[in-house]
Amino acid sequence: MTTNNNAFFIGGEWHAPTSSDVITVVSPNDEQVVGHAPDGAEADMDAAVDAARQAFDDPTGWSQWEPSRRAAALKRLADALDKRAPQMVQAVSSQNGMPVAVAEKLEAVFPQILLRYYAGLIENDGFEETRPGLLGGSTLVTKAPIGVVGAIVPWNFTQALAAFKYAPALAAGCTIVIKPSPETVLDSYVLAEAIEEADLPAGVINIVPGGRELGAYLVSHPGIDKVAFTGSSAAGRNIAEACGRLLRPVTLELGGKSAAIILDDANLDLATVGEQLFGATMLNNGQVCYLGTRVLAPQSRYQEVVDTFSALAGSLTVGSSLDPATMIGPMASARQRDRVESYIAKGKGDGARITVGGGRPEGLEKGWFVEPTIFADVDNNYTIAQEEIFGPVLSIISYRDDEEAVRIANDSDFGLGGTVFTADHDHGVAVARRVQTGTIGINGYLPDPTAPFGGVKASGLGRELGPEALSAYLVQKSIYL
């Protein structure tokens, strides 16, 4: 069924767009139109920022509420989203190709988990403390919301990554303007309906979808106090430059080219560890920034690792993202499929060997599908081992010992995720400590809401999730007593 939407959620109401431009959402499964939404213009964004500013500056409004009152509102929003979980799954999967089996576990539940987590953090928080000083007095340290937040959300995990931003921002007392990606706008209307039901004050959350130009406008808008962005490293550099000139705080969660290090004692029985291997390397069709798309294999077991991942990739059900049996859905857009296919061609041209996949799956003439692809005999200097592909493509690289494995893992412009697979937990942790990355898992990878998430090097600045994310939306003030 085609969904049509003709307004923006601004100031707690539905506002007619100022432009006649329209975003047309096309299904990655069959290339049919699944919906339309207005394309935001600068005047629409002005209205959204103004609404957020009025809500923040209201002397009796959101920023001034007792933390327990904000916590109750966050819980109401979580409850409203719970009711819409099936609707959200369909909206997300029909737009970006995320298998519904993945969307049901993440997009349908993770925002609510975060809302309730941050509600719990602030319920009994006075947002101030008195510290004894070293010079004879004491200091009252207060924490106040930073202000109006501009949040730019990508198309791969549209709702989860939006909640990475709005859950801690709202808990801190900030108001927010969310700019969804033009590839995924329909699910934002489901979120807006939940916000209405939760009865959040007008202007606390505002949503205006649009393209890169509108995102750049939001980043530099004079009414914005902080920017939170998830997306490519190239776009992140531009945002960092703009925020640097403005001395505007910014959190950037960017790209990755993480290493999945298979130690020489790792269990490679797919019946036992197949789910963990898949989740760490090919989840969501490979369109995940933290995935371990460089698989580092010990020379002594290199062929076994190649065979294991080849068998895993060859066993994955490829099909419509709306089919519950699908494990690998389509790429989110025709442009994204072209990108992935260009990297596959580059890998072959550089001399890497495809063991499985490499083309388009048979029987799926419509839709933007790519076969899960495994490259063996990859040198870490190859383009496919250095640049983010963002598709179901893995490069298997040989190493001699732990020292070389760590060196190869760190020989990257990125540092976001990673996994160490081993039968020796302590050994795995010792290796993980040496990898230059913001996050890393042992025998699996799954970001936890309680722990900081983010990258080093070209993978970003700042952290989301955990108490650290809440702190990023607060300003500390010292009052010397």
Tab-separated table of C-alpha atoms in Angstrom:
chain	number	residue	atom	x	y	z
A	1	MET	CA	0.000	0.000	0.000
A	2	THR	CA	1.308	3.438	-0.930
A	3	THR	CA	1.611	5.907	1.938
A	4	ASN	CA	1.282	9.634	1.310
A	5	ASN	CA	2.131	12.356	3.753
A	6	ASN	CA	1.787	16.046	3.088
A	7	ALA	CA	2.978	17.925	6.168
A	8	PHE	CA	5.823	18.346	8.656
A	9	PHE	CA	5.629	17.746	12.402
A	10	ILE	CA	6.673	21.116	13.817
A	11	GLY	CA	5.771	22.663	17.153
A	12	GLY	CA	3.490	19.794	18.068
A	13	GLU	CA	1.329	20.338	14.967
A	14	TRP	CA	1.224	19.362	11.319
A	15	HIS	CA	2.505	22.229	9.147
A	16	ALA	CA	2.038	22.530	5.415
A	17	PRO	CA	5.368	22.641	3.541
A	18	THR	CA	6.576	25.934	2.116
A	19	SER	CA	7.773	24.237	-1.060
A	20	SER	CA	6.060	22.000	-3.595
A	21	ASP	CA	9.085	19.691	-3.776
A	22	VAL	CA	8.289	16.066	-2.968
A	23	ILE	CA	10.369	13.095	-1.822
A	24	THR	CA	9.364	9.906	-3.620
A	25	VAL	CA	10.222	6.748	-1.697
A	26	VAL	CA	10.935	3.716	-3.862
A	27	SER	CA	10.954	0.150	-2.573
A	28	PRO	CA	14.388	-1.480	-2.807
A	29	ASN	CA	12.595	-4.825	-3.099
A	30	ASP	CA	10.703	-4.246	-6.334
A	31	GLU	CA	11.478	-0.642	-7.373
A	32	GLN	CA	7.841	0.402	-6.923
A	33	VAL	CA	6.820	3.666	-5.270
A	34	VAL	CA	5.830	3.070	-1.647
A	35	GLY	CA	5.129	6.621	-0.560
A	36	HIS	CA	5.669	10.349	-0.808
A	37	ALA	CA	6.536	13.096	1.631
A	38	PRO	CA	7.277	16.789	1.267
A	39	ASP	CA	10.913	17.734	0.821
A	40	GLY	CA	11.965	20.199	3.485
A	41	ALA	CA	13.072	23.713	2.522
A	42	GLU	CA	15.026	26.269	4.516
A	43	ALA	CA	11.839	28.024	5.616
A	44	ASP	CA	10.492	24.744	7.006
A	45	MET	CA	13.712	24.208	8.924
A	46	ASP	CA	13.542	27.777	10.242
A	47	ALA	CA	10.076	27.049	11.592
A	48	ALA	CA	11.263	23.829	13.231
A	49	VAL	CA	14.256	25.473	14.894
A	50	ASP	CA	12.084	28.383	16.053
A	51	ALA	CA	9.596	25.932	17.574
A	52	ALA	CA	12.383	24.070	19.357
A	53	ARG	CA	13.823	27.356	20.624
A	54	GLN	CA	10.484	28.541	21.976
A	55	ALA	CA	9.977	25.213	23.733
A	56	PHE	CA	13.462	25.350	25.235
A	57	ASP	CA	13.242	28.990	26.349
A	58	ASP	CA	9.786	28.608	27.937
A	59	PRO	CA	10.439	29.442	31.627
A	60	THR	CA	7.957	26.770	32.674
A	61	GLY	CA	8.708	24.388	29.816
A	62	TRP	CA	10.627	21.195	29.107
A	63	SER	CA	14.103	22.443	30.010
A	64	GLN	CA	12.825	23.568	33.410
A	65	TRP	CA	10.822	20.479	34.292
A	66	GLU	CA	11.868	18.334	37.199
A	67	PRO	CA	13.892	15.378	35.873
A	68	SER	CA	11.289	12.935	37.182
A	69	ARG	CA	8.611	14.690	35.133
A	70	ARG	CA	10.719	14.428	31.970
A	71	ALA	CA	11.367	10.772	32.793
A	72	ALA	CA	7.624	10.100	32.917
A	73	ALA	CA	7.202	11.729	29.507
A	74	LEU	CA	9.999	9.591	28.032
A	75	LYS	CA	8.253	6.491	29.336
A	76	ARG	CA	4.979	7.610	27.745
A	77	LEU	CA	6.779	7.991	24.414
A	78	ALA	CA	8.237	4.513	24.792
A	79	ASP	CA	4.766	3.122	25.465
A	80	ALA	CA	3.367	4.888	22.396
A	81	LEU	CA	6.157	3.444	20.253
A	82	ASP	CA	5.502	-0.032	21.646
A	83	LYS	CA	1.969	0.157	20.241
A	84	ARG	CA	3.351	1.008	16.819
A	85	ALA	CA	6.100	-1.604	16.638
A	86	PRO	CA	4.610	-3.647	13.749
A	87	GLN	CA	3.839	-0.468	11.812
A	88	MET	CA	7.394	0.767	12.366
A	89	VAL	CA	8.909	-2.517	11.177
A	90	GLN	CA	6.960	-2.374	7.926
A	91	ALA	CA	7.758	1.292	7.357
A	92	VAL	CA	11.501	0.844	7.860
A	93	SER	CA	11.928	-2.437	5.987
A	94	SER	CA	9.903	-1.300	2.984
A	95	GLN	CA	12.170	1.727	2.566
A	96	ASN	CA	15.771	0.655	3.287
A	97	GLY	CA	15.719	-3.103	2.701
A	98	MET	CA	16.366	-4.069	6.317
A	99	PRO	CA	15.098	-7.634	6.794
A	100	VAL	CA	12.011	-7.590	8.995
A	101	ALA	CA	13.683	-10.187	11.211
A	102	VAL	CA	16.316	-7.548	12.010
A	103	ALA	CA	13.887	-4.641	12.205
A	104	GLU	CA	11.737	-6.511	14.737
A	105	LYS	CA	14.728	-6.855	17.064
A	106	LEU	CA	16.181	-3.382	16.595
A	107	GLU	CA	14.042	-0.683	14.994
A	108	ALA	CA	10.889	-1.857	16.764
A	109	VAL	CA	12.383	-2.020	20.262
A	110	PHE	CA	15.723	-0.206	20.617
A	111	PRO	CA	14.276	3.330	20.799
A	112	GLN	CA	12.008	2.258	23.654
A	113	ILE	CA	14.917	0.596	25.457
A	114	LEU	CA	16.873	3.846	25.236
A	115	LEU	CA	13.973	6.025	26.326
A	116	ARG	CA	13.395	3.896	29.409
A	117	TYR	CA	17.117	3.661	30.146
A	118	TYR	CA	17.606	7.439	30.108
A	119	ALA	CA	14.387	7.929	32.038
A	120	GLY	CA	15.876	5.706	34.721
A	121	LEU	CA	19.150	7.635	34.728
A	122	ILE	CA	17.500	10.986	35.417
A	123	GLU	CA	14.599	10.062	37.704
A	124	ASN	CA	16.593	10.636	40.871
A	125	ASP	CA	19.277	12.944	39.488
A	126	GLY	CA	19.431	16.425	40.966
A	127	PHE	CA	21.792	17.552	38.180
A	128	GLU	CA	24.066	19.260	40.685
A	129	GLU	CA	26.544	18.451	43.444
A	130	THR	CA	28.602	20.314	46.006
A	131	ARG	CA	32.306	19.481	46.074
A	132	PRO	CA	34.768	20.344	48.824
A	133	GLY	CA	37.475	22.606	47.481
A	134	LEU	CA	41.217	22.627	48.047
A	135	LEU	CA	41.369	26.357	48.741
A	136	GLY	CA	39.176	26.529	51.808
A	137	GLY	CA	35.694	26.698	50.297
A	138	SER	CA	33.401	24.460	48.264
A	139	THR	CA	31.959	24.494	44.759
A	140	LEU	CA	28.422	23.915	43.557
A	141	VAL	CA	28.639	22.158	40.183
A	142	THR	CA	25.414	22.374	38.182
A	143	LYS	CA	24.436	20.628	34.944
A	144	ALA	CA	21.983	22.329	32.585
A	145	PRO	CA	20.674	21.292	29.148
A	146	ILE	CA	22.844	22.550	26.316
A	147	GLY	CA	19.903	23.917	24.294
A	148	VAL	CA	18.437	23.163	20.872
A	149	VAL	CA	19.918	20.114	19.154
A	150	GLY	CA	20.111	19.524	15.410
A	151	ALA	CA	20.092	15.775	14.728
A	152	ILE	CA	20.864	14.325	11.308
A	153	VAL	CA	19.928	10.670	10.947
A	154	PRO	CA	21.041	8.197	8.225
A	155	TRP	CA	18.949	5.659	6.334
A	156	ASN	CA	20.391	2.377	7.637
A	157	PHE	CA	18.995	2.321	11.213
A	158	THR	CA	16.583	5.195	10.986
A	159	GLN	CA	14.744	4.869	14.293
A	160	ALA	CA	17.462	3.356	16.461
A	161	LEU	CA	19.976	6.023	15.462
A	162	ALA	CA	17.423	8.799	15.876
A	163	ALA	CA	16.843	7.541	19.425
A	164	PHE	CA	20.614	7.487	20.038
A	165	LYS	CA	20.227	11.270	19.821
A	166	TYR	CA	16.783	12.241	21.039
A	167	ALA	CA	16.632	9.923	24.079
A	168	PRO	CA	19.643	11.406	25.941
A	169	ALA	CA	18.971	14.905	24.583
A	170	LEU	CA	15.398	14.910	25.894
A	171	ALA	CA	16.484	13.393	29.189
A	172	ALA	CA	18.957	16.251	29.613
A	173	GLY	CA	16.198	18.805	28.998
A	174	CYS	CA	17.121	19.750	25.436
A	175	THR	CA	14.709	20.219	22.569
A	176	ILE	CA	15.514	18.775	19.169
A	177	VAL	CA	15.078	19.075	15.412
A	178	ILE	CA	15.466	15.769	13.562
A	179	LYS	CA	16.323	15.624	9.868
A	180	PRO	CA	15.679	12.121	8.513
A	181	SER	CA	17.355	10.927	5.333
A	182	PRO	CA	15.287	11.360	2.143
A	183	GLU	CA	15.589	7.610	1.532
A	184	THR	CA	13.705	6.872	4.753
A	185	VAL	CA	11.042	9.414	5.629
A	186	LEU	CA	7.855	7.387	6.100
A	187	ASP	CA	8.834	5.912	9.479
A	188	SER	CA	9.324	9.427	10.858
A	189	TYR	CA	5.567	9.915	10.563
A	190	VAL	CA	5.034	6.893	12.798
A	191	LEU	CA	7.397	8.496	15.324
A	192	ALA	CA	5.507	11.788	15.086
A	193	GLU	CA	2.210	10.022	15.804
A	194	ALA	CA	3.772	8.448	18.900
A	195	ILE	CA	5.031	11.865	20.047
A	196	GLU	CA	1.519	13.248	19.707
A	197	GLU	CA	0.055	10.408	21.760
A	198	ALA	CA	2.730	10.789	24.453
A	199	ASP	CA	1.654	14.414	24.850
A	200	LEU	CA	5.143	15.894	24.822
A	201	PRO	CA	5.094	19.700	24.935
A	202	ALA	CA	4.866	21.425	21.582
A	203	GLY	CA	8.245	21.958	19.959
A	204	VAL	CA	10.214	19.491	22.059
A	205	ILE	CA	10.669	17.207	19.014
A	206	ASN	CA	10.362	18.532	15.456
A	207	ILE	CA	10.897	16.517	12.270
A	208	VAL	CA	11.782	17.894	8.817
A	209	PRO	CA	13.174	15.452	6.224
A	210	GLY	CA	15.404	16.582	3.399
A	211	GLY	CA	18.684	16.127	1.577
A	212	ARG	CA	22.285	17.142	2.186
A	213	GLU	CA	21.718	20.832	1.533
A	214	LEU	CA	19.027	20.987	4.197
A	215	GLY	CA	21.304	19.112	6.586
A	216	ALA	CA	24.072	21.647	6.001
A	217	TYR	CA	21.591	24.438	6.638
A	218	LEU	CA	20.572	22.868	9.947
A	219	VAL	CA	24.196	22.380	11.038
A	220	SER	CA	24.994	26.083	10.587
A	221	HIS	CA	21.637	27.450	11.724
A	222	PRO	CA	22.085	30.239	14.295
A	223	GLY	CA	19.332	28.751	16.456
A	224	ILE	CA	21.159	25.448	17.010
A	225	ASP	CA	23.322	24.880	20.097
A	226	LYS	CA	24.628	21.357	19.375
A	227	VAL	CA	24.778	19.003	16.383
A	228	ALA	CA	24.523	15.207	16.461
A	229	PHE	CA	25.259	13.394	13.202
A	230	THR	CA	25.543	9.814	12.007
A	231	GLY	CA	26.764	9.240	8.469
A	232	SER	CA	29.801	9.093	6.235
A	233	SER	CA	33.242	10.287	7.260
A	234	ALA	CA	33.320	12.682	4.307
A	235	ALA	CA	30.107	14.388	5.412
A	236	GLY	CA	31.302	14.302	9.018
A	237	ARG	CA	34.441	16.243	8.131
A	238	ASN	CA	32.329	18.980	6.539
A	239	ILE	CA	30.098	19.147	9.603
A	240	ALA	CA	33.085	19.233	11.936
A	241	GLU	CA	34.556	22.103	9.930
A	242	ALA	CA	31.313	24.080	10.091
A	243	CYS	CA	30.882	23.443	13.825
A	244	GLY	CA	34.516	24.288	14.455
A	245	ARG	CA	34.106	27.731	12.924
A	246	LEU	CA	30.989	28.266	15.027
A	247	LEU	CA	32.542	26.772	18.188
A	248	ARG	CA	29.432	24.583	18.248
A	249	PRO	CA	29.569	21.249	20.121
A	250	VAL	CA	29.156	18.259	17.819
A	251	THR	CA	28.931	14.493	18.128
A	252	LEU	CA	29.940	12.579	15.004
A	253	GLU	CA	29.407	8.844	14.529
A	254	LEU	CA	30.974	8.080	11.163
A	255	GLY	CA	32.192	5.230	8.987
A	256	GLY	CA	34.138	2.106	9.774
A	257	LYS	CA	36.265	-0.661	8.336
A	258	SER	CA	36.544	-2.815	11.408
A	259	ALA	CA	38.461	-6.042	11.899
A	260	ALA	CA	36.987	-9.372	12.935
A	261	ILE	CA	40.052	-11.124	14.334
A	262	ILE	CA	39.834	-14.918	14.305
A	263	LEU	CA	42.429	-16.167	16.799
A	264	ASP	CA	44.045	-19.549	16.225
A	265	ASP	CA	41.916	-21.273	18.888
A	266	ALA	CA	38.543	-19.877	17.754
A	267	ASN	CA	35.520	-22.136	17.397
A	268	LEU	CA	34.418	-22.038	13.755
A	269	ASP	CA	31.520	-24.466	13.954
A	270	LEU	CA	28.714	-22.606	12.173
A	271	ALA	CA	26.090	-24.519	14.126
A	272	THR	CA	27.548	-23.007	17.284
A	273	VAL	CA	28.877	-19.591	16.283
A	274	GLY	CA	27.208	-18.883	12.929
A	275	GLU	CA	24.781	-16.367	14.411
A	276	GLN	CA	27.607	-14.467	16.123
A	277	LEU	CA	29.744	-14.454	12.977
A	278	PHE	CA	26.812	-13.194	10.918
A	279	GLY	CA	25.884	-10.484	13.423
A	280	ALA	CA	29.456	-9.206	13.600
A	281	THR	CA	30.075	-9.123	9.845
A	282	MET	CA	26.917	-9.053	7.665
A	283	LEU	CA	23.982	-7.799	9.736
A	284	ASN	CA	21.443	-5.610	7.904
A	285	ASN	CA	22.792	-6.536	4.472
A	286	GLY	CA	26.243	-5.285	5.471
A	287	GLN	CA	24.881	-1.744	5.732
A	288	VAL	CA	26.180	-1.175	9.264
A	289	CYS	CA	29.079	1.124	10.127
A	290	TYR	CA	30.633	-1.032	12.867
A	291	LEU	CA	30.730	-4.410	11.096
A	292	GLY	CA	33.957	-6.410	10.932
A	293	THR	CA	34.250	-6.441	7.163
A	294	ARG	CA	37.966	-7.244	7.323
A	295	VAL	CA	38.223	-10.814	8.598
A	296	LEU	CA	41.737	-11.512	9.906
A	297	ALA	CA	42.590	-15.218	9.768
A	298	PRO	CA	45.655	-17.023	11.153
A	299	GLN	CA	47.841	-18.571	8.456
A	300	SER	CA	47.543	-21.968	10.142
A	301	ARG	CA	43.753	-21.937	9.679
A	302	TYR	CA	43.387	-19.594	6.714
A	303	GLN	CA	41.637	-22.009	4.372
A	304	GLU	CA	39.333	-23.149	7.174
A	305	VAL	CA	38.310	-19.547	7.846
A	306	VAL	CA	37.730	-18.952	4.131
A	307	ASP	CA	35.627	-22.101	3.892
A	308	THR	CA	33.640	-21.172	7.007
A	309	PHE	CA	32.730	-17.696	5.824
A	310	SER	CA	32.077	-18.940	2.299
A	311	ALA	CA	29.678	-21.514	3.680
A	312	LEU	CA	28.033	-18.891	5.877
A	313	ALA	CA	27.561	-16.435	3.005
A	314	GLY	CA	26.319	-19.158	0.675
A	315	SER	CA	23.710	-20.281	3.198
A	316	LEU	CA	22.079	-16.885	3.711
A	317	THR	CA	18.581	-16.479	2.323
A	318	VAL	CA	18.496	-13.497	-0.038
A	319	GLY	CA	15.131	-11.940	-0.816
A	320	SER	CA	12.530	-9.331	-0.060
A	321	SER	CA	13.146	-7.482	3.166
A	322	LEU	CA	9.470	-8.030	4.028
A	323	ASP	CA	9.848	-11.827	4.024
A	324	PRO	CA	10.490	-13.112	7.581
A	325	ALA	CA	12.833	-15.781	6.163
A	326	THR	CA	15.143	-13.242	4.515
A	327	MET	CA	18.597	-12.773	6.034
A	328	ILE	CA	20.051	-10.548	3.296
A	329	GLY	CA	17.726	-8.010	1.735
A	330	PRO	CA	18.385	-5.486	-1.015
A	331	MET	CA	20.685	-2.510	-0.880
A	332	ALA	CA	18.844	0.618	0.214
A	333	SER	CA	19.046	2.330	-3.172
A	334	ALA	CA	20.155	1.813	-6.746
A	335	ARG	CA	23.053	4.170	-6.033
A	336	GLN	CA	24.138	2.033	-3.099
A	337	ARG	CA	24.031	-1.148	-5.181
A	338	ASP	CA	26.161	0.559	-7.840
A	339	ARG	CA	28.649	1.503	-5.126
A	340	VAL	CA	28.882	-2.049	-3.797
A	341	GLU	CA	29.245	-3.527	-7.280
A	342	SER	CA	32.008	-1.058	-8.115
A	343	TYR	CA	33.960	-2.245	-5.074
A	344	ILE	CA	33.457	-5.881	-6.057
A	345	ALA	CA	34.886	-5.081	-9.483
A	346	LYS	CA	37.793	-3.242	-7.862
A	347	GLY	CA	38.536	-6.208	-5.615
A	348	LYS	CA	38.669	-8.568	-8.581
A	349	GLY	CA	40.837	-6.100	-10.472
A	350	ASP	CA	43.320	-5.904	-7.611
A	351	GLY	CA	43.729	-9.673	-7.600
A	352	ALA	CA	41.507	-10.805	-4.751
A	353	ARG	CA	39.673	-14.092	-5.265
A	354	ILE	CA	35.905	-14.416	-4.939
A	355	THR	CA	34.929	-17.658	-3.244
A	356	VAL	CA	31.183	-17.072	-3.202
A	357	GLY	CA	28.834	-14.392	-4.547
A	358	GLY	CA	30.094	-11.453	-6.555
A	359	GLY	CA	26.991	-10.883	-8.647
A	360	ARG	CA	23.247	-10.370	-8.486
A	361	PRO	CA	21.123	-13.256	-7.184
A	362	GLU	CA	19.173	-15.269	-9.710
A	363	GLY	CA	15.408	-14.895	-9.769
A	364	LEU	CA	15.438	-11.362	-8.360
A	365	GLU	CA	15.336	-9.259	-11.514
A	366	LYS	CA	13.602	-6.392	-9.739
A	367	GLY	CA	15.092	-4.745	-6.678
A	368	TRP	CA	18.599	-3.673	-5.706
A	369	PHE	CA	20.058	-7.005	-4.647
A	370	VAL	CA	23.703	-8.062	-4.342
A	371	GLU	CA	24.859	-11.557	-3.453
A	372	PRO	CA	26.737	-11.970	-0.171
A	373	THR	CA	30.341	-11.932	-1.357
A	374	ILE	CA	33.541	-13.309	0.151
A	375	PHE	CA	36.997	-12.259	-1.055
A	376	ALA	CA	40.016	-14.421	-0.222
A	377	ASP	CA	43.712	-13.655	-0.816
A	378	VAL	CA	43.195	-10.025	0.155
A	379	ASP	CA	46.082	-7.738	1.040
A	380	ASN	CA	45.218	-5.131	3.651
A	381	ASN	CA	46.381	-2.439	1.229
A	382	TYR	CA	43.711	-3.355	-1.340
A	383	THR	CA	40.940	-0.800	-1.772
A	384	ILE	CA	38.310	-3.295	-0.599
A	385	ALA	CA	40.237	-3.644	2.679
A	386	GLN	CA	40.685	0.082	3.254
A	387	GLU	CA	37.469	1.764	2.135
A	388	GLU	CA	33.985	1.328	3.565
A	389	ILE	CA	31.826	-0.626	1.108
A	390	PHE	CA	28.567	-0.717	3.097
A	391	GLY	CA	27.308	-3.942	1.629
A	392	PRO	CA	27.492	-7.735	2.187
A	393	VAL	CA	31.141	-7.993	1.157
A	394	LEU	CA	33.910	-9.425	3.366
A	395	SER	CA	37.679	-9.453	2.807
A	396	ILE	CA	39.663	-12.281	4.422
A	397	ILE	CA	43.248	-11.334	5.250
A	398	SER	CA	45.987	-13.656	6.517
A	399	TYR	CA	48.212	-12.958	9.535
A	400	ARG	CA	51.113	-14.815	11.185
A	401	ASP	CA	50.769	-14.030	14.888
A	402	ASP	CA	48.999	-11.729	17.356
A	403	GLU	CA	51.438	-8.911	16.702
A	404	GLU	CA	50.681	-8.903	12.988
A	405	ALA	CA	46.938	-9.282	13.592
A	406	VAL	CA	46.909	-6.175	15.781
A	407	ARG	CA	49.101	-4.297	13.300
A	408	ILE	CA	46.743	-5.104	10.416
A	409	ALA	CA	43.667	-4.285	12.490
A	410	ASN	CA	45.149	-0.876	13.312
A	411	ASP	CA	46.324	-0.222	9.743
A	412	SER	CA	43.130	1.630	8.867
A	413	ASP	CA	41.863	5.182	8.711
A	414	PHE	CA	38.895	4.027	10.767
A	415	GLY	CA	38.319	2.754	14.301
A	416	LEU	CA	34.698	2.150	15.198
A	417	GLY	CA	33.967	-1.525	15.891
A	418	GLY	CA	35.578	-4.934	15.809
A	419	THR	CA	35.378	-8.428	17.228
A	420	VAL	CA	37.841	-10.988	18.550
A	421	PHE	CA	36.825	-14.643	18.233
A	422	THR	CA	38.637	-17.007	20.589
A	423	ALA	CA	38.162	-19.890	23.036
A	424	ASP	CA	40.376	-18.059	25.559
A	425	HIS	CA	38.445	-15.121	27.005
A	426	ASP	CA	41.434	-13.468	28.685
A	427	HIS	CA	43.505	-13.788	25.517
A	428	GLY	CA	40.699	-12.196	23.534
A	429	VAL	CA	40.435	-9.264	25.932
A	430	ALA	CA	44.202	-8.757	25.815
A	431	VAL	CA	44.101	-8.543	22.013
A	432	ALA	CA	41.002	-6.319	22.089
A	433	ARG	CA	42.764	-3.829	24.375
A	434	ARG	CA	45.431	-3.286	21.713
A	435	VAL	CA	43.075	-2.593	18.807
A	436	GLN	CA	42.662	1.119	18.083
A	437	THR	CA	38.900	1.358	18.084
A	438	GLY	CA	36.069	2.874	20.070
A	439	THR	CA	34.230	-0.412	20.588
A	440	ILE	CA	35.058	-4.104	20.229
A	441	GLY	CA	33.401	-7.383	21.161
A	442	ILE	CA	34.582	-10.803	22.298
A	443	ASN	CA	32.991	-13.668	20.315
A	444	GLY	CA	30.258	-11.378	19.079
A	445	TYR	CA	29.337	-7.725	18.786
A	446	LEU	CA	26.269	-5.829	19.973
A	447	PRO	CA	26.320	-2.231	21.266
A	448	ASP	CA	24.828	-2.054	24.755
A	449	PRO	CA	22.740	0.977	25.820
A	450	THR	CA	24.730	1.352	29.047
A	451	ALA	CA	28.153	1.688	27.385
A	452	PRO	CA	29.643	4.533	25.328
A	453	PHE	CA	29.514	3.951	21.566
A	454	GLY	CA	31.624	5.814	19.028
A	455	GLY	CA	34.877	5.787	17.137
A	456	VAL	CA	38.420	7.061	16.858
A	457	LYS	CA	40.325	8.387	13.854
A	458	ALA	CA	38.007	8.857	10.842
A	459	SER	CA	35.184	7.070	12.664
A	460	GLY	CA	34.114	10.126	14.568
A	461	LEU	CA	34.164	12.377	17.600
A	462	GLY	CA	32.367	11.975	20.905
A	463	ARG	CA	30.237	9.114	22.205
A	464	GLU	CA	26.618	8.061	22.108
A	465	LEU	CA	24.838	5.702	24.529
A	466	GLY	CA	25.614	5.258	28.212
A	467	PRO	CA	25.764	8.061	30.774
A	468	GLU	CA	28.399	9.619	28.511
A	469	ALA	CA	25.729	10.502	25.945
A	470	LEU	CA	23.637	12.251	28.578
A	471	SER	CA	26.683	14.311	29.600
A	472	ALA	CA	27.164	15.380	25.965
A	473	TYR	CA	23.848	17.259	26.119
A	474	LEU	CA	24.608	19.046	29.383
A	475	VAL	CA	26.645	22.145	30.224
A	476	GLN	CA	28.507	22.216	33.528
A	477	LYS	CA	28.749	25.395	35.588
A	478	SER	CA	30.878	25.907	38.717
A	479	ILE	CA	29.577	28.217	41.423
A	480	TYR	CA	32.363	28.872	43.939
A	481	LEU	CA	30.848	29.107	47.415
